[in-house]
Coordinates of C-alpha atoms and ligand atoms in Angstrom, one line a residue:
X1 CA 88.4 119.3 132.9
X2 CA 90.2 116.5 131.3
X3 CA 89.5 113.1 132.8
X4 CA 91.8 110.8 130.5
X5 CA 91.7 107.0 130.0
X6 CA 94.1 105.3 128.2
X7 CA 93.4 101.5 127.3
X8 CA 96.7 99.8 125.7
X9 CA 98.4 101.7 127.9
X10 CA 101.9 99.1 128.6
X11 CA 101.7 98.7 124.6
X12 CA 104.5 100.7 122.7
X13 CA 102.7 104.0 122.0
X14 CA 101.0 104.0 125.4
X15 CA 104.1 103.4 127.4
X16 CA 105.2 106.7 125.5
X17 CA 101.9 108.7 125.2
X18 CA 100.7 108.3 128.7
X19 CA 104.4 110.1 130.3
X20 CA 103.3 112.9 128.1
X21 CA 99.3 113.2 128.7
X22 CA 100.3 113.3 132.5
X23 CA 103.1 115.9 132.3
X24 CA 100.2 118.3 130.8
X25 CA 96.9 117.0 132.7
X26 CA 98.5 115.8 136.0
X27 CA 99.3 112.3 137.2
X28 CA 96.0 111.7 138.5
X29 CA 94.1 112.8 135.5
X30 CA 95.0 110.0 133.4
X31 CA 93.7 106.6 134.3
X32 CA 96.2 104.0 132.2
X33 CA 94.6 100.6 131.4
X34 CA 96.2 97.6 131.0
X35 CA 95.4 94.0 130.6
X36 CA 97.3 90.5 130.2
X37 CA 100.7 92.7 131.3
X38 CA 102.0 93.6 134.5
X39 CA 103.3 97.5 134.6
X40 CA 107.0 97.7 136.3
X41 CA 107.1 99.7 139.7
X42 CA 108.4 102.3 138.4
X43 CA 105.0 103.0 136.2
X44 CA 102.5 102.0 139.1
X45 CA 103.9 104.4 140.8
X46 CA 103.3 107.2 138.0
X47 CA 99.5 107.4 138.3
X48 CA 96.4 105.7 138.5
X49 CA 96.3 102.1 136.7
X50 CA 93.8 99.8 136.4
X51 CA 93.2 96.1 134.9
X52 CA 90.4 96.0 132.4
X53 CA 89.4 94.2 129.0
X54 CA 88.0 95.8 126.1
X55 CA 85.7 93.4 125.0
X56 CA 84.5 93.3 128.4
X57 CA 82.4 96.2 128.4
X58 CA 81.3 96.7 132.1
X59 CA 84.7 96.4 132.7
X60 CA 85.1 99.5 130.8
X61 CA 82.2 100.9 131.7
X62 CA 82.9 100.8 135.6
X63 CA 86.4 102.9 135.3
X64 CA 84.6 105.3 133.0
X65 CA 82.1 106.0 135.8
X66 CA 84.5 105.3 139.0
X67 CA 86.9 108.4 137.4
X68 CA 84.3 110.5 135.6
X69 CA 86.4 110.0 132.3
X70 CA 85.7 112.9 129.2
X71 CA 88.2 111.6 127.4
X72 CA 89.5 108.1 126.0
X73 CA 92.5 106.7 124.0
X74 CA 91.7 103.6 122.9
X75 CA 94.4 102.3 121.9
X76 CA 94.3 98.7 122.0
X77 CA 94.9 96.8 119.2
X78 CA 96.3 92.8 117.6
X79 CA 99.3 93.6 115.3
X80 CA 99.5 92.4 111.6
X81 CA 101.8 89.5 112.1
X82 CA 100.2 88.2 115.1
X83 CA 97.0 88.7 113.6
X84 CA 97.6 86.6 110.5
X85 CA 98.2 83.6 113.1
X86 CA 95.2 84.1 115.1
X87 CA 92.5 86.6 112.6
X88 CA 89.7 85.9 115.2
X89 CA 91.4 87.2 118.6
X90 CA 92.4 90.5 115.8
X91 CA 88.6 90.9 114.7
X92 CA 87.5 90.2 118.3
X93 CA 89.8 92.8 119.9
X94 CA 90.1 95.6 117.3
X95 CA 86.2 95.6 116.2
X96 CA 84.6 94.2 119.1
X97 CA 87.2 95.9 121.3
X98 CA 86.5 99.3 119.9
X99 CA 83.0 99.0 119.1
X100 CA 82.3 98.6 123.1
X101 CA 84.4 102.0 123.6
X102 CA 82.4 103.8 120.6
X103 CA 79.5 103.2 122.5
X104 CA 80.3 104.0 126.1
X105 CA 82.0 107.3 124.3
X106 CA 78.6 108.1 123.1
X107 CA 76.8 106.6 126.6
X108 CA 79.0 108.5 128.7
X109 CA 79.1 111.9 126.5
X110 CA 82.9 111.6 126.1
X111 CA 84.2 115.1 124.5
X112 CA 87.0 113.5 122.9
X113 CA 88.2 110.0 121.7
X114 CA 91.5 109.0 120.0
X115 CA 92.0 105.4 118.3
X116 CA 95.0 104.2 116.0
X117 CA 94.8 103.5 112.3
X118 CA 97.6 102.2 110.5
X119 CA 99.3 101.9 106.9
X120 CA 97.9 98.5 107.1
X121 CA 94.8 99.8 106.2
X122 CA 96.4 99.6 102.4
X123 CA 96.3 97.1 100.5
X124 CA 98.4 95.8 97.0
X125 CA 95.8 97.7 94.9
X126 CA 97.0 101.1 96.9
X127 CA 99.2 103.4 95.0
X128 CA 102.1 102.4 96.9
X129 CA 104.1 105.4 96.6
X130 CA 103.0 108.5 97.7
X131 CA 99.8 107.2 98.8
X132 CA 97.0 109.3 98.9
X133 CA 94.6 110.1 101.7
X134 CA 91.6 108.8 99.8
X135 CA 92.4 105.6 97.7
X136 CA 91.8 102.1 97.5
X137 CA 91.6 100.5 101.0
X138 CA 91.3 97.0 100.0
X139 CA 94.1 95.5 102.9
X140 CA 95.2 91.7 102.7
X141 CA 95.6 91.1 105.8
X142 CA 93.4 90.5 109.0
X143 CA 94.7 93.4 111.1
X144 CA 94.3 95.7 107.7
X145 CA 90.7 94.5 107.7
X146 CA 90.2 95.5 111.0
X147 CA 91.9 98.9 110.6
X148 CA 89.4 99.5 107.4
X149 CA 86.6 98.7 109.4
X150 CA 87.7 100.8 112.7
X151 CA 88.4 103.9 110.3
X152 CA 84.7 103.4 108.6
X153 CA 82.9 102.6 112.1
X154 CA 84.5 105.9 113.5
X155 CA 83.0 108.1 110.8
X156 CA 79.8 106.7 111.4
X157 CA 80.0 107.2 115.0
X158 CA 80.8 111.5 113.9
X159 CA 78.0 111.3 111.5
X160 CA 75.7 109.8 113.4
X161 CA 76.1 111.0 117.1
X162 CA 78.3 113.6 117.0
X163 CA 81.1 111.7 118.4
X164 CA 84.7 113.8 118.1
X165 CA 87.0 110.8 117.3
X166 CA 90.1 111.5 115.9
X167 CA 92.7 108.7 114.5
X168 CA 95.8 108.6 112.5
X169 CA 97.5 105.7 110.2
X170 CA 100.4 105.5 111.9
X171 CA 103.8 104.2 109.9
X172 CA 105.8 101.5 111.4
X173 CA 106.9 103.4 115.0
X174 CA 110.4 103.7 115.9
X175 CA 111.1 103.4 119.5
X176 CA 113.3 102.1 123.0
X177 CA 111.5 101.6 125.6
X178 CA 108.9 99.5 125.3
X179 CA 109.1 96.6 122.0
X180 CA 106.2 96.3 119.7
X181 CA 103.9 93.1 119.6
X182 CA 103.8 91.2 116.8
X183 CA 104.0 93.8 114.1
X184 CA 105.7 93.3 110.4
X185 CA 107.5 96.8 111.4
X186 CA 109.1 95.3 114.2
X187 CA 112.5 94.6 112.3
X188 CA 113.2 98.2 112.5
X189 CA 113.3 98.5 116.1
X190 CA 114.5 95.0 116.5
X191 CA 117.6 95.7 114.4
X192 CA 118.8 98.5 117.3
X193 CA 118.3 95.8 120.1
X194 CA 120.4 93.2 118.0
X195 CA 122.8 95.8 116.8
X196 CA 123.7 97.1 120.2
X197 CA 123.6 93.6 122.8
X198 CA 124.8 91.1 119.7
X199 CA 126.5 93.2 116.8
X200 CA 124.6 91.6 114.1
X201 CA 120.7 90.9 113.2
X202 CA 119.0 89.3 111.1
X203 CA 116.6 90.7 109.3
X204 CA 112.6 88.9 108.6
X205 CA 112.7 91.6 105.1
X206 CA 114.3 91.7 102.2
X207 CA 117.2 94.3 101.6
X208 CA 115.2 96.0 99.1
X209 CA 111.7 96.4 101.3
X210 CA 110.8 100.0 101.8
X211 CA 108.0 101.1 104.7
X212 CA 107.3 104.6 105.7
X213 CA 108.4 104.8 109.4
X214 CA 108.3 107.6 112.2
X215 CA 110.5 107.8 115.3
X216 CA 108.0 107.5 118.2
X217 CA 108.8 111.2 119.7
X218 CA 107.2 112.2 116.6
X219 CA 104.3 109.7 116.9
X220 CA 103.5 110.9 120.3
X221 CA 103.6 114.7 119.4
X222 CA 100.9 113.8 116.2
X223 CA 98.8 112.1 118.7
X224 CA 99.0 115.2 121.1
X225 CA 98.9 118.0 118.2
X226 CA 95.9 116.4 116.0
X227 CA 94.3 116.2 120.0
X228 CA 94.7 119.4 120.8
X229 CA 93.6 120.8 117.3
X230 CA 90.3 123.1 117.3
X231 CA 87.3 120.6 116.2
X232 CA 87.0 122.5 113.2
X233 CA 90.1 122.0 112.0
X234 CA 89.6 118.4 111.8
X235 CA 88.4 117.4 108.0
X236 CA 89.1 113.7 108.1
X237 CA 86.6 111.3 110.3
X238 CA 88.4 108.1 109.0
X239 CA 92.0 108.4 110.2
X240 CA 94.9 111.1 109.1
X241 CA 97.3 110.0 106.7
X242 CA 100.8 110.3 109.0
X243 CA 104.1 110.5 107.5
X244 CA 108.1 110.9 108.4
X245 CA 110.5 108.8 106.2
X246 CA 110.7 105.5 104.4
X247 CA 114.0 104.1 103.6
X248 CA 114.9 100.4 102.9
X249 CA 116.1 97.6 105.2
X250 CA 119.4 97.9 103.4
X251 CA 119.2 101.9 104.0
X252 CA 118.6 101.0 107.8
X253 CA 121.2 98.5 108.1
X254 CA 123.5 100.3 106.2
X255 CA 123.1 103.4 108.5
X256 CA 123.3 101.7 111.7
X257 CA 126.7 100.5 110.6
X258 CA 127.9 104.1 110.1
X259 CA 127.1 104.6 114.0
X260 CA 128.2 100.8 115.3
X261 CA 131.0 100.2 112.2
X262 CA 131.3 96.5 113.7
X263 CA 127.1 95.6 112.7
X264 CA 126.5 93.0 110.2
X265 CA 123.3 92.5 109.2
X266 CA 121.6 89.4 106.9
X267 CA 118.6 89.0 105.5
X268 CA 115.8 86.3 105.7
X269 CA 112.4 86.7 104.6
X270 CA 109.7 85.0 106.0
X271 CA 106.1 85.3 106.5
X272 CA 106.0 88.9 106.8
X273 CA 107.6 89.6 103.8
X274 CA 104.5 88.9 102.2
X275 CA 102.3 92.1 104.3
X276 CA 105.5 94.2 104.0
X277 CA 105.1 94.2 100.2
X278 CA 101.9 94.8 100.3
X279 CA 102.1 98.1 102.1
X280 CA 102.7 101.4 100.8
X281 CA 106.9 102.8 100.0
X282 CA 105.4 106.5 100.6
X283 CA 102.7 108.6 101.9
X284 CA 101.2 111.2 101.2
X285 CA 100.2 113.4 104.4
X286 CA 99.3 116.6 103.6
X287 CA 95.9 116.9 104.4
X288 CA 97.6 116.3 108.3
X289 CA 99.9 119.6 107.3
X290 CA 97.3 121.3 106.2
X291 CA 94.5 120.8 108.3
X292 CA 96.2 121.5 112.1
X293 CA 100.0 121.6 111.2
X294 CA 101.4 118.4 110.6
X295 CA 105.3 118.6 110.8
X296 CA 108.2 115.8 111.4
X297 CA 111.2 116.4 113.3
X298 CA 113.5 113.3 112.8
X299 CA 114.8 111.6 110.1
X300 CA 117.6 108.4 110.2
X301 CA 120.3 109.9 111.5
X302 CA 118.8 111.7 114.4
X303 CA 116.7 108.5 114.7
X304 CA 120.0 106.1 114.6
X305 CA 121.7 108.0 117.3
X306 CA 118.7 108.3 119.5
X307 CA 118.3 104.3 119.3
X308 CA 122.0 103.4 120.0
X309 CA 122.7 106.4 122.7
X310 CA 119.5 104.7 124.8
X311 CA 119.8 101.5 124.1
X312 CA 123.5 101.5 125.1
X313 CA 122.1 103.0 128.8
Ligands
LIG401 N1 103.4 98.6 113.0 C1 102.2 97.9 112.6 C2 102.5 96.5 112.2 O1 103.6 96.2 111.7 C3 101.5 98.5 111.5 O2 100.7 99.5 112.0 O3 101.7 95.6 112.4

C-alpha cells in the first residue's frame, strides 16, 4: 500500500507533484505538508493536509504514525538566492531538515523516499558544459553546499541501512502555477508573468547567461518515472543528473517575443549573476536514460506557448 507524505508540498514542484501522486494513489493516500503558507481552498479541499516543520522532528514523526506513511517526499528546501542572504536558515532547513526525515525513514521502515538535488550542487570548477554525472562538486554557494551534503548523506543512509532514496539534480523548473522562492532560476518563469500582465521584464541575468532548464510537466514525470523504476535499476545513490534544454536569457526573451511580438525585455545583473555563472551551460544525463528511461518531452517552443496560453487564463 502506498501511504505518501509530501513535505514542501505548496512549494513549486509540490503544488505540481502532489495533483499527480493523488490521481494514481487516491486523494487520501497522500498526506501534503506544509508550513509558514496557507493552501487556497481549492487545495484543502483536494486531500489530507497538515501543518508541520521539518526541523521539528515529532512534528514529523506524529503524521508519519497518525497515517501509517511508507512513503516520503521530502521536498523542502531554502533556494540559492535566498540562501546567500540568510546561509544559516539554508543549512538549518536543508541538512537539519532532511537529516530528521532520514532518520524517521529508517525509524519508521519507509520503503521509499524521494528528496531534490539540484545543478547547484556544481560549482565553477565543474565542467560547465556537458556536465558529467561524476565530477567536481565543489558549489559556491550555501544552498550548493547543502545540496552536496544532502546528495552525500543520502548515499550513506543506502549504504548503511538500506534506505531506497532516490533524488535528482533538477535544472532550473519552468512552471505557472505556483512561483518559485528565492531561486537564481526564477527569471525564467518570471519573464512569462512580466511578459504577459506588463509587456516587458527585466531581467536579474545577463543576455549571454546560459542554465539548463526543464518545463515542470517534465519535472514531475522524472520524479514519478525514477519512483516508479524497479530498485535495481537504480545505480546512482547521490542524485540523477536531469536534463531538458539550456538556452540563453537572450534565447528566452527572444522567443517569447515571437509568441507576444509587443515584449521588450532589458537586462540588469545583480547578485545572482554571480551563482548563475557559476553553474553549469549543459548536462549530461545519460546515466538517467540509461538506467530507467530518462526521456524529455518539451523544448522552448512548446514550453513558450504552454506559459503564455496559461498565464493569459
Ligand atoms: N532553481 C534553483 C535555484 O535557482 C536551483 O535548483 O535556486
Amino acid at each position: 500500500m502506498n501511504k505518501i507524505l509530501v513535505t514542501g508540498a505548496l512549494g513549486q514542484i509540490g503544488s505540481e507533484l502532489i495533483p499527480k501522486l493523488r490521481e494514481k494513489f487516491g486523494k487520501d493516500n497522500v498526506i501534503a505538508v506544509g508550513h509558514h503558507k496557507e493552501p487556497t481552498e481549492e487545495f484543502k479541499k483536494s486531500g489530507p493536509f497538515e501543518m508541520a516543520d521539518c526541523r521539528n522532528k515529532e512534528e514529523i514523526r506524529a503524521l508519519i504514525e497518525k497515517y501509517n506513511i511508507d512513503t516520503i517526499y521530502h521536498l523542502v528546501g531554502v533556494l540559492s538566492a535566498v540562501g546567500e542572504k540568510n546561509p544559516n536558515l539554508a543549512w538549518d532547513v536543508n541538512i537539519n531538515g532532511l537529516k530528521n526525515i532520514l532518520d524517521l525513514a529508517v525509524e519508521y521502515k519507509i520503503e521509499k523516499m524521494f528528496w531534490p538535488s539540484s545543478i547547484a550542487a556544481f560549482g565553477p570548477t565543474t565542467p560547465l558544459e556537458n556536465t558529467p554525472q561524476k565530477t567536481v562538486l565543489e558549489p559556491t554557494t550555501i544552498y550548493g553546499v547543502t545540496k552536496v551534503a544532502g546528495e552525500l548523506l543520502c548515499q550513506y543512509y543506502f549504504v548503511k541501512y538500506g534506505l531506497d532514496i532516490r533524488s535528482l539534480r533538477y535544472p532550473g523548473i519552468i512552471s505557472w502555477k505556483t512561483l518559485p522562492g528565492g531561486g537564481t532560476t526564477d527569471y525564467a518563469v518570471a519573464i512569462y508573468y512580466d511578459a504577459v500582465q506588463k509587456g516587458s521584464y527585466d531581467c536579474f541575468v545577463k543576455e549571454e547567461t546560459t542554465l539548463p532548464m526543464m518545463y515542470m510537466d517534465d519535472a514531475v514525470r522524472a520524479t514519478w518515472e525514477l519512483m516508479e523504476a524497479k530498485k535495481e535499476k537504480i545505480t546512482i545513490r547521490t542524485a540523477y543528473n536531469l536534463a531538458a534544454i539550456s538556452f540563453s536569457a537572450k534565447e528566452l526573451a527572444e522567443n517569447v517575443a515571437t509568441y507576444l511580438p509587443d515584449f521588450k525585455c532589458t537586462f540588469t545583473p545583480d547578485e545572482r549573476q554571480k551563482i548563475a555563472d557559476s553553474w553549469p551551460r549543459s548536462i549530461d544525463d545519460s546515466q538517467a536514460r540509461i538506467d530507467w528511461g530518462w526521456q524529455h518531452e518539451f523544448d522552448l517552443d512548446k514550453i513558450s506557448i504552454e506559459m503564455i496560453k496559461n498565464l493569459k487564463k
